[in-house]
Tab-separated table of C-alpha atoms and ligand atoms in Angstrom:
chain	number	residue	atom	x	y	z
A	1347	MET	CA	101.672	128.923	85.597
A	1348	THR	CA	104.880	130.280	84.038
A	1349	ALA	CA	107.114	127.644	82.438
A	1350	PHE	CA	109.194	125.609	84.853
A	1351	PRO	CA	112.752	127.038	84.722
A	1352	ILE	CA	114.377	123.713	83.927
A	1353	GLU	CA	117.481	125.067	82.123
A	1354	LYS	CA	118.245	127.450	84.968
A	1355	ILE	CA	117.782	124.684	87.533
A	1356	ARG	CA	119.998	122.225	85.649
A	1357	ALA	CA	122.757	124.836	85.415
A	1358	GLU	CA	122.712	125.126	89.208
A	1359	PHE	CA	123.640	121.444	89.767
A	1360	PRO	CA	127.341	121.119	88.877
A	1361	ILE	CA	127.365	117.317	88.887
A	1362	LEU	CA	124.863	117.201	86.022
A	1363	LYS	CA	127.690	118.311	83.705
A	1364	GLU	CA	129.674	115.137	84.480
A	1365	LYS	CA	130.274	112.506	81.848
A	1366	ILE	CA	129.851	108.867	82.841
A	1367	ARG	CA	131.570	106.393	80.531
A	1368	ASN	CA	131.983	109.225	78.040
A	1369	LYS	CA	128.251	109.858	77.940
A	1370	PRO	CA	126.352	112.752	79.505
A	1371	LEU	CA	125.167	111.706	82.951
A	1372	VAL	CA	121.469	110.856	83.112
A	1373	TYR	CA	120.866	110.701	86.847
A	1374	LEU	CA	117.647	108.829	87.632
A	1375	ASP	CA	118.466	107.485	91.086
A	1376	ASN	CA	116.982	110.370	93.008
A	1377	ALA	CA	114.918	108.257	95.386
A	1378	ALA	CA	118.171	106.791	96.717
A	1379	THR	CA	119.705	110.230	97.050
A	1380	CYS	CA	119.577	113.338	94.922
A	1381	GLN	CA	122.219	115.788	93.727
A	1382	LYS	CA	123.036	119.141	95.317
A	1383	PRO	CA	122.641	122.648	93.911
A	1384	GLN	CA	125.540	125.091	94.057
A	1385	ALA	CA	123.649	127.115	96.704
A	1386	VAL	CA	123.804	124.150	99.105
A	1387	ILE	CA	127.461	123.421	98.335
A	1388	ASP	CA	128.313	127.116	98.799
A	1389	SER	CA	126.450	127.363	102.109
A	1390	ILE	CA	128.605	124.589	103.575
A	1391	SER	CA	131.810	125.942	102.116
A	1392	HIS	CA	130.956	129.444	103.407
A	1393	LEU	CA	130.280	128.147	106.913
A	1394	TYR	CA	133.578	126.263	107.097
A	1395	SER	CA	135.478	129.167	105.505
A	1396	HIS	CA	134.011	132.007	107.572
A	1397	GLU	CA	131.574	131.105	110.337
A	1398	TYR	CA	132.377	127.701	111.778
A	1399	ALA	CA	132.539	126.864	115.500
A	1400	ASN	CA	130.538	124.672	117.851
A	1401	VAL	CA	126.946	125.730	118.520
A	1402	HIS	CA	125.129	126.632	121.775
A	1403	ARG	CA	128.373	126.561	123.709
A	1404	GLY	CA	130.548	129.596	123.178
A	1405	VAL	CA	130.279	133.291	123.868
A	1406	HIS	CA	132.863	134.008	121.194
A	1407	THR	CA	131.836	135.591	117.897
A	1408	LEU	CA	132.238	132.508	115.707
A	1409	SER	CA	130.183	130.325	118.004
A	1410	VAL	CA	127.417	132.927	118.019
A	1411	LYS	CA	127.511	133.117	114.209
A	1412	ALA	CA	127.448	129.337	113.815
A	1413	THR	CA	124.584	129.073	116.324
A	1414	ASP	CA	122.641	131.738	114.407
A	1415	ARG	CA	123.109	129.796	111.167
A	1416	TYR	CA	122.126	126.509	112.813
A	1417	GLU	CA	119.037	127.879	114.528
A	1418	GLY	CA	118.215	129.939	111.434
A	1419	ALA	CA	118.036	126.671	109.487
A	1420	ARG	CA	115.640	125.244	112.070
A	1421	GLU	CA	113.364	128.251	111.544
A	1422	LYS	CA	113.482	127.731	107.745
A	1423	ILE	CA	112.539	124.077	108.117
A	1424	LYS	CA	109.745	124.952	110.522
A	1425	ASN	CA	108.325	127.272	107.851
A	1426	PHE	CA	108.920	124.758	105.037
A	1427	ILE	CA	106.702	122.122	106.659
A	1428	ASN	CA	104.495	124.669	108.463
A	1429	ALA	CA	105.200	123.424	111.975
A	1430	LYS	CA	103.849	125.597	114.784
A	1431	SER	CA	107.173	126.077	116.518
A	1432	THR	CA	110.907	125.446	116.126
A	1433	LYS	CA	110.559	123.339	119.295
A	1434	GLU	CA	108.901	120.735	117.085
A	1435	ILE	CA	111.897	120.402	114.718
A	1436	ILE	CA	114.418	117.825	115.955
A	1437	PHE	CA	117.605	117.328	113.945
A	1438	VAL	CA	118.538	113.673	113.479
A	1439	LYS	CA	120.740	111.765	111.031
A	1440	GLY	CA	117.859	110.902	108.726
A	1441	THR	CA	114.515	109.157	108.442
A	1442	THR	CA	115.930	105.932	109.860
A	1443	GLU	CA	117.139	107.627	113.018
A	1444	ALA	CA	113.886	109.574	113.359
A	1445	ILE	CA	111.822	106.374	113.367
A	1446	ASN	CA	114.224	104.640	115.741
A	1447	LEU	CA	113.998	107.668	118.022
A	1448	ILE	CA	110.220	107.264	118.217
A	1449	ALA	CA	110.589	103.523	118.864
A	1450	GLN	CA	113.098	104.143	121.658
A	1451	THR	CA	111.271	107.013	123.345
A	1452	PHE	CA	107.593	107.515	122.534
A	1453	ALA	CA	106.931	103.800	122.049
A	1454	LYS	CA	108.839	102.730	125.149
A	1455	ALA	CA	106.876	105.204	127.242
A	1456	ASN	CA	103.445	104.481	125.756
A	1457	ILE	CA	103.282	100.992	124.256
A	1458	THR	CA	103.448	97.773	126.146
A	1459	LYS	CA	102.800	94.015	125.915
A	1460	GLY	CA	99.726	93.146	123.864
A	1461	ASP	CA	99.400	96.675	122.413
A	1462	GLU	CA	99.457	97.017	118.639
A	1463	ILE	CA	101.442	99.063	116.157
A	1464	LEU	CA	99.941	99.292	112.675
A	1465	ILE	CA	102.037	99.675	109.524
A	1466	THR	CA	101.425	98.818	105.851
A	1467	ALA	CA	102.841	96.169	103.540
A	1468	MET	CA	104.658	98.809	101.481
A	1469	GLU	CA	106.989	100.090	104.195
A	1470	HIS	CA	110.720	100.613	103.807
A	1471	HIS	CA	112.759	98.410	106.168
A	1472	SER	CA	113.354	101.442	108.370
A	1473	ASN	CA	109.634	101.507	109.185
A	1474	ILE	CA	109.501	97.744	109.797
A	1475	VAL	CA	112.639	96.653	111.616
A	1476	PRO	CA	112.590	99.215	114.484
A	1477	TRP	CA	109.035	98.037	115.285
A	1478	GLN	CA	109.988	94.363	115.085
A	1479	MET	CA	112.844	95.053	117.492
A	1480	PHE	CA	110.517	96.985	119.771
A	1481	CYS	CA	107.877	94.227	119.691
A	1482	ALA	CA	110.480	91.526	120.402
A	1483	GLU	CA	111.608	93.505	123.452
A	1484	THR	CA	108.208	94.405	124.840
A	1485	GLY	CA	105.670	91.842	123.627
A	1486	ALA	CA	103.794	94.460	121.594
A	1487	VAL	CA	102.291	93.226	118.323
A	1488	LEU	CA	103.048	94.476	114.819
A	1489	LYS	CA	100.049	94.522	112.469
A	1490	VAL	CA	100.506	94.934	108.723
A	1491	ALA	CA	97.783	96.291	106.434
A	1492	PRO	CA	97.823	94.655	102.988
A	1493	ILE	CA	98.292	96.181	99.534
A	1494	ASN	CA	96.794	95.199	96.166
A	1495	LEU	CA	98.392	94.467	92.802
A	1496	GLN	CA	98.195	98.138	91.792
A	1497	GLY	CA	100.474	98.826	94.732
A	1498	GLU	CA	97.729	100.574	96.716
A	1499	LEU	CA	96.918	100.226	100.368
A	1500	ILE	CA	93.676	98.234	100.717
A	1501	TYR	CA	92.073	100.927	102.797
A	1502	ASP	CA	89.068	98.935	104.068
A	1503	GLN	CA	91.357	96.286	105.478
A	1504	PHE	CA	93.665	98.915	106.918
A	1505	GLU	CA	90.729	100.472	108.757
A	1506	LYS	CA	89.593	97.080	110.047
A	1507	LEU	CA	93.028	96.568	111.561
A	1508	ILE	CA	92.672	99.684	113.716
A	1509	SER	CA	91.608	98.207	117.042
A	1510	ASP	CA	91.170	99.208	120.664
A	1511	LYS	CA	94.714	98.013	121.189
A	1512	THR	CA	96.314	100.140	118.454
A	1513	ARG	CA	98.723	102.581	120.089
A	1514	LEU	CA	100.550	103.902	117.029
A	1515	ILE	CA	100.029	103.982	113.264
A	1516	SER	CA	103.258	104.377	111.304
A	1517	VAL	CA	102.820	104.714	107.555
A	1518	VAL	CA	104.920	105.692	104.573
A	1519	HIS	CA	103.653	108.890	102.927
A	1520	MET	CA	105.083	107.883	99.520
A	1521	SER	CA	106.496	104.433	98.818
A	1522	ASN	CA	110.082	104.262	97.557
A	1523	ALA	CA	109.557	100.924	95.805
A	1524	LEU	CA	106.222	101.698	94.109
A	1525	GLY	CA	105.817	105.468	94.065
A	1526	THR	CA	102.388	105.115	95.708
A	1527	ILE	CA	101.202	108.159	97.634
A	1528	ASN	CA	99.109	106.923	100.528
A	1529	PRO	CA	95.781	108.533	101.509
A	1530	VAL	CA	97.393	109.965	104.615
A	1531	LYS	CA	94.672	112.515	105.380
A	1532	LYS	CA	92.082	109.756	105.488
A	1533	ILE	CA	94.398	107.564	107.568
A	1534	ILE	CA	95.029	110.384	110.043
A	1535	ALA	CA	91.312	111.200	110.315
A	1536	ALA	CA	90.520	107.547	111.079
A	1537	ALA	CA	93.318	107.442	113.663
A	1538	LYS	CA	92.227	110.710	115.309
A	1539	ALA	CA	88.703	109.349	115.710
A	1540	LYS	CA	90.241	106.762	118.041
A	1541	ASN	CA	92.892	109.014	119.543
A	1542	ILE	CA	95.758	107.066	117.988
A	1543	PRO	CA	98.948	108.964	117.121
A	1544	VAL	CA	100.267	108.781	113.552
A	1545	LEU	CA	103.873	108.813	112.382
A	1546	LEU	CA	104.455	109.490	108.681
A	1547	ASP	CA	107.630	108.334	106.952
A	1548	GLY	CA	108.095	111.281	104.628
A	1549	ALA	CA	111.494	110.295	103.187
A	1550	GLN	CA	110.153	110.101	99.629
A	1551	ALA	CA	107.224	112.490	99.840
A	1552	ILE	CA	109.006	115.625	101.005
A	1553	PRO	CA	111.103	116.243	97.845
A	1554	HIS	CA	108.071	115.931	95.587
A	1555	MET	CA	105.183	117.857	97.161
A	1556	THR	CA	104.158	120.530	99.613
A	1557	VAL	CA	104.100	119.024	103.100
A	1558	ASP	CA	102.091	120.938	105.690
A	1559	VAL	CA	102.212	119.105	109.004
A	1560	GLN	CA	99.444	121.226	110.519
A	1561	ALA	CA	97.091	120.606	107.604
A	1562	LEU	CA	97.939	116.900	107.729
A	1563	ASP	CA	97.546	116.898	111.517
A	1564	CYS	CA	100.092	114.065	111.801
A	1565	ASP	CA	101.760	113.624	115.181
A	1566	PHE	CA	105.225	112.840	113.843
A	1567	TYR	CA	106.804	113.333	110.409
A	1568	ALA	CA	110.245	111.949	109.526
A	1569	PHE	CA	112.464	112.879	106.572
A	1570	SER	CA	116.047	112.855	105.338
A	1571	GLY	CA	117.972	115.846	103.988
A	1572	HIS	CA	119.861	113.934	101.319
A	1573	LYS	CA	116.714	113.210	99.302
A	1574	LEU	CA	115.766	116.894	99.557
A	1575	TYR	CA	118.810	118.362	97.726
A	1576	ALA	CA	120.624	118.732	101.071
A	1577	PRO	CA	123.655	116.894	102.498
A	1578	SER	CA	123.561	113.321	103.732
A	1579	GLY	CA	123.822	112.647	107.457
A	1580	ILE	CA	121.069	115.086	108.395
A	1581	GLY	CA	117.312	114.701	108.700
A	1582	VAL	CA	114.352	115.916	110.672
A	1583	LEU	CA	111.869	114.484	113.084
A	1584	TYR	CA	108.847	116.729	113.407
A	1585	GLY	CA	106.691	116.039	116.440
A	1586	LYS	CA	103.782	117.840	118.042
A	1587	GLN	CA	105.134	119.809	120.968
A	1588	ALA	CA	102.923	118.233	123.644
A	1589	LEU	CA	103.980	114.735	122.599
A	1590	LEU	CA	107.668	115.634	122.454
A	1591	GLU	CA	107.458	117.316	125.876
A	1592	ALA	CA	106.043	114.132	127.378
A	1593	MET	CA	108.605	111.818	125.791
A	1594	PRO	CA	111.785	110.711	127.550
A	1595	PRO	CA	115.061	111.734	125.874
A	1596	TYR	CA	116.656	109.565	123.191
A	1597	GLN	CA	120.379	109.770	123.949
A	1598	GLY	CA	122.215	111.267	126.897
A	1599	GLY	CA	125.121	113.668	126.598
A	1600	GLY	CA	126.023	117.310	126.075
A	1601	ASP	CA	123.444	119.912	125.062
A	1602	MET	CA	120.427	117.791	126.007
A	1603	ILE	CA	120.807	118.726	129.666
A	1604	ARG	CA	120.120	121.762	131.800
A	1605	LYS	CA	121.819	120.611	134.967
A	1606	VAL	CA	123.881	117.539	135.807
A	1607	THR	CA	125.003	116.258	139.194
A	1608	PHE	CA	126.027	112.724	140.072
A	1609	GLU	CA	122.693	112.343	141.823
A	1610	GLU	CA	120.437	113.478	138.989
A	1611	THR	CA	120.155	115.212	135.656
A	1612	GLU	CA	117.652	117.822	134.590
A	1613	TYR	CA	116.952	117.654	130.859
A	1614	ASN	CA	117.004	120.593	128.507
A	1615	THR	CA	113.898	122.078	126.898
A	1616	LEU	CA	112.752	121.253	123.369
A	1617	PRO	CA	114.166	120.753	120.843
A	1618	TYR	CA	117.566	120.314	122.536
A	1619	LYS	CA	116.349	117.487	124.780
A	1620	PHE	CA	116.576	115.225	121.725
A	1621	GLU	CA	119.855	116.552	120.312
A	1622	ALA	CA	122.644	115.086	122.447
A	1623	GLY	CA	126.222	115.858	121.466
A	1624	THR	CA	127.708	118.165	118.859
A	1625	PRO	CA	125.277	118.116	115.944
A	1626	SER	CA	126.020	117.924	112.238
A	1627	ILE	CA	126.297	121.724	112.093
A	1628	ALA	CA	127.278	122.241	108.450
A	1629	ASP	CA	124.724	119.700	107.239
A	1630	VAL	CA	121.958	121.530	109.078
A	1631	VAL	CA	123.077	124.761	107.418
A	1632	GLY	CA	123.092	122.943	104.065
A	1633	LEU	CA	119.568	121.696	104.724
A	1634	GLY	CA	118.489	125.270	105.441
A	1635	ALA	CA	119.987	126.363	102.100
A	1636	ALA	CA	118.199	123.506	100.290
A	1637	VAL	CA	114.897	124.555	101.800
A	1638	ASP	CA	115.512	128.185	100.724
A	1639	TYR	CA	116.287	126.950	97.234
A	1640	LEU	CA	113.110	124.862	97.030
A	1641	THR	CA	110.945	127.582	98.551
A	1642	GLU	CA	112.091	129.953	95.813
A	1643	ILE	CA	111.107	127.449	93.098
A	1644	GLY	CA	107.892	126.479	94.914
A	1645	MET	CA	107.027	122.902	95.859
A	1646	ASP	CA	103.723	123.059	93.978
A	1647	ASN	CA	105.674	123.931	90.812
A	1648	VAL	CA	108.084	121.038	91.488
A	1649	ALA	CA	105.126	118.673	91.948
A	1650	ALA	CA	103.421	119.815	88.718
A	1651	TYR	CA	106.640	119.495	86.674
A	1652	GLU	CA	107.465	116.055	88.066
A	1653	ALA	CA	103.894	114.850	87.437
A	1654	GLU	CA	104.463	115.702	83.767
A	1655	LEU	CA	107.750	113.760	83.791
A	1656	LEU	CA	106.163	110.706	85.402
A	1657	ASP	CA	103.238	110.765	83.011
A	1658	TYR	CA	105.589	110.994	80.024
A	1659	ALA	CA	107.816	108.174	81.336
A	1660	THR	CA	104.842	105.935	82.174
A	1661	LYS	CA	103.295	106.328	78.715
A	1662	LYS	CA	106.640	105.533	77.049
A	1663	ALA	CA	107.275	102.545	79.331
A	1664	GLU	CA	103.811	101.146	78.625
A	1665	GLN	CA	104.719	100.965	74.934
A	1666	ILE	CA	107.722	98.706	75.550
A	1667	GLU	CA	106.852	95.064	75.085
A	1668	GLY	CA	107.982	92.842	77.961
A	1669	LEU	CA	108.174	95.752	80.440
A	1670	ARG	CA	105.957	95.524	83.513
A	1671	ILE	CA	105.520	98.523	85.776
A	1672	ILE	CA	105.448	97.612	89.467
A	1673	GLY	CA	103.188	100.122	91.192
A	1674	GLN	CA	100.385	101.319	88.955
A	1675	THR	CA	98.136	103.427	91.125
A	1676	LYS	CA	97.077	106.860	89.867
A	1677	GLU	CA	98.227	108.484	93.113
A	1678	LYS	CA	101.946	108.297	92.456
A	1679	GLY	CA	105.074	110.346	92.930
A	1680	ALA	CA	107.920	110.488	90.413
A	1681	ILE	CA	109.068	106.868	90.650
A	1682	LEU	CA	108.959	104.259	87.884
A	1683	SER	CA	109.716	100.770	89.167
A	1684	PHE	CA	109.734	98.053	86.524
A	1685	VAL	CA	110.850	94.589	85.506
A	1686	LEU	CA	111.682	93.195	82.072
A	1687	ASP	CA	110.963	89.700	80.830
A	1688	LYS	CA	114.147	87.618	80.851
A	1689	ILE	CA	116.536	90.374	82.017
A	1690	HIS	CA	117.428	90.614	85.712
A	1691	PRO	CA	117.120	94.125	87.199
A	1692	HIS	CA	120.806	94.085	88.176
A	1693	ASP	CA	121.736	93.486	84.536
A	1694	ILE	CA	119.409	96.320	83.520
A	1695	GLY	CA	121.187	98.605	85.988
A	1696	THR	CA	124.658	97.607	84.819
A	1697	MET	CA	123.833	97.895	81.140
A	1698	LEU	CA	122.159	101.272	81.534
A	1699	ASP	CA	125.220	102.483	83.431
A	1700	SER	CA	127.303	101.770	80.336
A	1701	LEU	CA	125.102	104.364	78.603
A	1702	GLY	CA	125.653	106.935	81.365
A	1703	ILE	CA	122.242	106.296	82.944
A	1704	ALA	CA	122.065	105.867	86.729
A	1705	ILE	CA	119.064	103.951	88.053
A	1706	ARG	CA	118.729	101.713	91.112
A	1707	ALA	CA	118.267	97.958	90.792
A	1708	GLY	CA	117.457	95.851	93.827
A	1709	HIS	CA	114.879	95.379	96.545
A	1710	HIS	CA	115.053	99.071	97.530
A	1711	CYS	CA	115.070	98.106	101.224
A	1712	ALA	CA	111.469	96.992	100.793
A	1713	MET	CA	111.847	93.207	100.559
A	1714	PRO	CA	108.219	92.489	101.565
A	1715	VAL	CA	107.076	94.526	98.549
A	1716	MET	CA	109.278	92.394	96.274
A	1717	ASP	CA	107.839	89.237	97.867
A	1718	PHE	CA	104.305	90.479	97.328
A	1719	PHE	CA	104.921	91.082	93.613
A	1720	GLU	CA	106.916	87.823	93.391
A	1721	VAL	CA	109.967	89.521	91.892
A	1722	PRO	CA	113.521	89.288	93.266
A	1723	ALA	CA	114.102	92.974	92.600
A	1724	THR	CA	113.007	95.817	90.332
A	1725	ALA	CA	114.765	98.397	88.221
A	1726	ARG	CA	113.781	101.842	89.454
A	1727	ALA	CA	114.042	105.159	87.662
A	1728	SER	CA	113.267	107.961	90.079
A	1729	PHE	CA	112.953	111.538	88.889
A	1730	ALA	CA	113.903	114.867	90.400
A	1731	MET	CA	113.002	118.417	89.406
A	1732	TYR	CA	116.206	118.677	87.299
A	1733	ASN	CA	115.332	115.729	85.030
A	1734	THR	CA	113.938	116.226	81.538
A	1735	LYS	CA	111.810	114.422	78.979
A	1736	GLU	CA	114.936	114.138	76.809
A	1737	GLU	CA	116.576	112.139	79.596
A	1738	ILE	CA	113.527	109.888	79.752
A	1739	ASP	CA	113.912	109.347	75.994
A	1740	VAL	CA	117.541	108.307	76.597
A	1741	LEU	CA	116.380	105.869	79.297
A	1742	MET	CA	113.672	104.349	77.121
A	1743	SER	CA	115.922	103.938	74.110
A	1744	GLY	CA	118.526	102.342	76.447
A	1745	ILE	CA	115.901	99.856	77.647
A	1746	GLU	CA	114.894	99.102	74.068
A	1747	GLN	CA	118.520	98.523	73.099
A	1748	LEU	CA	119.074	96.058	75.893
A	1749	ILE	CA	115.868	94.182	75.110
A	1750	GLU	CA	117.081	93.886	71.507
A	1751	VAL	CA	120.458	92.518	72.550
A	1752	PHE	CA	119.543	90.381	75.576
A	1753	GLY	CA	115.771	89.959	75.649
B	2643	C6P	N1	115.265	104.882	100.679
B	2643	C6P	C1	115.939	104.250	98.428
B	2643	C6P	O1	116.776	104.041	97.547
B	2643	C6P	P1	117.529	107.138	105.232
B	2643	C6P	O2	118.391	106.035	104.704
B	2643	C6P	O3	117.413	107.130	106.734
B	2643	C6P	O4	117.883	108.478	104.669
B	2643	C6P	O5	116.052	106.865	104.650
B	2643	C6P	C2	115.436	105.632	104.869
B	2643	C6P	C3	114.163	105.556	104.108
B	2643	C6P	C4	112.965	105.530	104.821
B	2643	C6P	N2	111.790	105.499	104.201
B	2643	C6P	C5	111.699	105.499	102.863
B	2643	C6P	C6	110.348	105.504	102.217
B	2643	C6P	C7	112.864	105.518	102.090
B	2643	C6P	O6	112.762	105.519	100.762
B	2643	C6P	C8	114.127	105.530	102.723
B	2643	C6P	C9	115.388	105.474	101.919
B	2643	C6P	C10	116.389	104.848	99.739
B	2643	C6P	O7	114.762	104.017	98.260
B	2643	C6P	C11	117.596	104.144	100.271
B	2643	C6P	S1	117.260	102.491	100.731
């Protein structure tokens, strides 16, 4: 493999030149949201400056141009995740909306009282709460597969929880609180053997690895643009065409219809059936530009580079006395969650900020994970393809400084 073009990549992210508290920014909060390359910023600016109008509605030139850009982005995303058809790419606000869409449509049509939905103990709240709400409404039952102290799914117990009543398995591909990458191929194979559909929460996985929905054979895959170098407010729900065809619509309104009378409404074809109202046009175009950008670099190259970063950071962190890494499985993406003896994660976050280092401190919207590890919160450094080993050195020396002063 040729060397990863880190200097070139860094130069393409204008925000990385910012100073925070008079120090060079060290941005390690990429799991919360990541920064945007100039190509993405330019794509949005270009659309608004030259090609903006509403989509799917006008015969005028600008509307046709904007529609081409919007649908062009759908095609790029289809290729990026290797979906069979653009009909399987539904634009939503983000992962949260994608999962809620499934709960409000697929689940309502297919899951009823006494049926079971299986998740894991390492889910983000957005893959817990929609199911709790659904179960409270319908009498369906939420089952939770346990994890161990390495932060791994206890696969045997997970498999035992798959029953004749399981109607959906909804699992995080990569945990935001632990970094754990779940054995999703094995999970999907076990589900397929019993004809159970699988939804993968790909919010954290998609920026760090090649995702091929056909190779995975998942039924649904949800992700957010803002963690994938694209704008916030846009995300994707991938679904197998036959399942999407059979599902009722999510919201009613413009664009999701073919014909409306006061007596009845005929719904539009896929993917428009699930895209009511004027969509987030510029954000979709920005997502298309992000996907172009990543395709050029190559997701396998991103994954290999970030694996090196995580390995380097983990080895350094292990040398710091009083630091405990939360999430220690070998199958991990570029996330380092940790706690320090005697220093609260919020204080770690605040003190590192004074050195120009941005990390996240908190429960990471995964409170059950915090409960399991009996910590109120963790400090989390999460890496992107533009981070460097030098930045990890700055982080580690910052942690050492604060242990010296406050530990
Ligand atoms: N996690 C984090 O700091 P939205 O907010 O819809 O773009 O993504 C929700 C979501 C779903 N699943 C996982 C695994 C996630 O990590 C997230 C977002 C951010 O970890 C914000 S809480």
